[in-house]
XYZ file of C-alpha atoms in Angstrom:
179
model
C 5.982 -23.185 -6.086
C 5.430 -19.714 -7.536
C 1.875 -18.925 -6.481
C 0.195 -19.145 -3.079
C -3.485 -18.223 -2.925
C -4.923 -18.663 0.563
C -7.465 -15.864 0.219
C -10.606 -16.184 2.365
C -9.498 -19.293 4.239
C -10.211 -18.166 7.836
C -6.474 -18.359 8.567
C -5.405 -17.163 12.017
C -2.024 -16.533 13.610
C 0.836 -14.535 12.180
C 2.778 -14.638 8.932
C 5.887 -16.709 9.739
C 9.299 -15.161 9.003
C 10.119 -18.362 7.084
C 7.915 -16.949 4.302
C 11.117 -15.195 3.233
C 12.595 -18.559 2.196
C 10.132 -18.893 -0.697
C 12.351 -16.806 -2.982
C 10.770 -18.035 -6.239
C 7.298 -16.949 -5.187
C 5.667 -14.628 -7.723
C 2.211 -14.184 -6.142
C 1.213 -14.265 -2.483
C -2.456 -13.801 -1.640
C -3.292 -13.997 2.049
C -6.055 -11.402 2.020
C -9.486 -11.798 3.627
C -8.308 -13.902 6.583
C -7.839 -13.258 10.304
C -4.065 -12.921 10.335
C -2.545 -10.969 13.232
C 0.918 -9.761 14.161
C 3.221 -7.757 11.970
C 4.430 -8.176 8.410
C 7.802 -9.928 8.793
C 10.767 -8.013 7.346
C 11.799 -11.282 5.657
C 9.047 -10.534 3.129
C 11.734 -8.369 1.516
C 13.547 -11.551 0.404
C 10.747 -12.327 -2.081
C 12.311 -10.317 -4.900
C 10.467 -12.295 -7.607
C 7.101 -11.289 -6.174
C 4.689 -9.586 -8.602
C 1.637 -9.535 -6.322
C 1.439 -9.178 -2.553
C -2.075 -9.110 -1.143
C -2.403 -8.969 2.641
C -5.524 -6.814 2.849
C -8.533 -7.376 5.107
C -6.716 -8.997 8.011
C -5.812 -7.722 11.472
C -2.130 -7.056 10.832
C -0.467 -4.562 13.157
C 2.889 -2.822 13.388
C 4.700 -0.895 10.713
C 5.144 -1.613 7.016
C 8.680 -3.024 6.952
C 11.113 -0.892 4.915
C 12.352 -4.159 3.371
C 9.216 -4.036 1.235
C 11.273 -1.685 -0.928
C 13.376 -4.689 -2.050
C 10.405 -6.048 -4.026
C 11.207 -4.122 -7.194
C 9.304 -6.567 -9.436
C 6.090 -5.867 -7.530
C 3.131 -4.815 -9.686
C 0.400 -5.065 -7.058
C 0.666 -4.218 -3.343
C -2.488 -4.347 -1.234
C -2.217 -3.914 2.545
C -5.630 -2.267 2.995
C -8.103 -2.803 5.868
C -5.583 -3.782 8.525
C -4.391 -1.985 11.643
C -0.974 -0.982 10.340
C 0.667 1.952 12.113
C 3.710 4.138 11.623
C 4.788 5.939 8.493
C 4.708 4.834 4.880
C 8.362 3.846 4.382
C 10.244 5.988 1.869
C 11.541 2.715 0.370
C 8.104 2.344 -1.227
C 9.545 4.648 -3.896
C 11.820 1.788 -5.044
C 8.775 -0.081 -6.388
C 8.883 1.665 -9.759
C 6.974 -1.129 -11.548
C 4.057 -0.878 -9.130
C 0.639 -0.492 -10.753
C -1.593 -0.677 -7.664
C -0.806 0.600 -4.165
C -3.594 0.050 -1.654
C -2.854 1.224 1.889
C -6.321 2.529 2.750
C -8.179 1.909 6.000
C -5.193 1.511 8.297
C -3.805 3.748 11.042
C -0.812 5.065 9.114
C 0.657 8.345 10.370
C 3.280 10.808 9.231
C 3.467 12.381 5.831
C 3.250 10.919 2.352
C 6.893 10.285 1.383
C 8.107 12.381 -1.579
C 9.405 9.133 -3.122
C 5.771 8.383 -4.047
C 6.507 10.385 -7.199
C 8.808 7.571 -8.398
C 5.781 5.295 -8.897
C 5.031 6.549 -12.399
C 3.405 3.252 -13.473
C 0.603 3.517 -10.897
C -2.932 2.967 -12.138
C -4.348 2.923 -8.599
C -3.357 4.787 -5.418
C -5.473 4.498 -2.267
C -4.194 6.139 0.906
C -7.610 7.143 2.239
C -8.896 6.575 5.765
C -5.583 6.777 7.597
C -4.101 9.439 9.875
C -1.626 10.900 7.394
C -0.505 14.450 8.197
C 1.580 17.232 6.754
C 1.645 18.574 3.241
C 1.220 16.422 0.165
C 4.592 16.309 -1.625
C 4.775 18.100 -4.998
C 6.335 14.903 -6.369
C 2.847 13.356 -6.378
C 2.333 15.374 -9.560
C 4.826 13.029 -11.276
C 1.964 10.508 -11.268
C -0.772 10.562 -13.894
C -3.294 11.925 -11.386
C -5.934 12.842 -13.954
C -5.769 9.321 -15.380
C -6.103 7.883 -11.881
C -9.023 10.171 -11.027
C -10.733 9.453 -14.332
C -10.849 5.765 -13.401
C -11.704 6.569 -9.770
C -8.450 4.940 -8.698
C -7.022 7.847 -6.683
C -8.171 8.403 -3.117
C -6.339 10.279 -0.350
C -9.445 11.478 1.514
C -10.150 11.153 5.242
C -6.662 11.975 6.456
C -5.228 15.100 8.077
C -3.324 16.435 5.071
C -2.801 20.226 5.126
C -3.061 22.860 2.463
C -1.601 24.201 0.341
C -2.250 21.196 -1.874
C -0.273 20.626 -5.073
C -2.313 21.941 -8.001
C -2.492 18.477 -9.596
C -4.473 17.107 -6.614
C -6.235 20.131 -5.117
C -9.564 19.112 -6.659
C -9.212 15.515 -5.457
C -8.131 15.667 -1.788
C -11.623 14.930 -0.487
C -12.341 15.401 3.224
C -9.285 16.303 5.289
C -9.313 17.027 9.004
C -7.201 20.192 9.146
C -8.175 21.188 12.710
C -4.605 20.521 13.903
């Protein structure tokens, strides 16, 4: 078994930690369900995974740092959940990643400087969270203009503070800088 697609199946309950036993899995699509609970750290055992789609559920808790073990990952979508905590710095280990969708969660803290390691990104969505602090200069390691050209770069509706790196200053969108 290398591909599980249970998208839009009205699934409820949590993702079992035993998911980590499916080490040959290359694609896991559980998006558009009603899954609750947290993302089990055992997900980090799925080192052959190319796609992980858990978006549009009701997942809570933090993004496990073990997600950084998935260095074959091309596609990571965790959008439209209720994830909290910081974006783990281990996300920078995912150097093959093409799409990173973390929008519409309740993520806090700053954007980790390791984001600059993701030089293969063609899509980065961090919008509609509660991210704070300054945007790391390392974000300029990404092909921002290419991402913006395709409308695949969105960091708006956070609480990110100026000064903004010159590569993104025209693309930060709305930021709540009252604090």
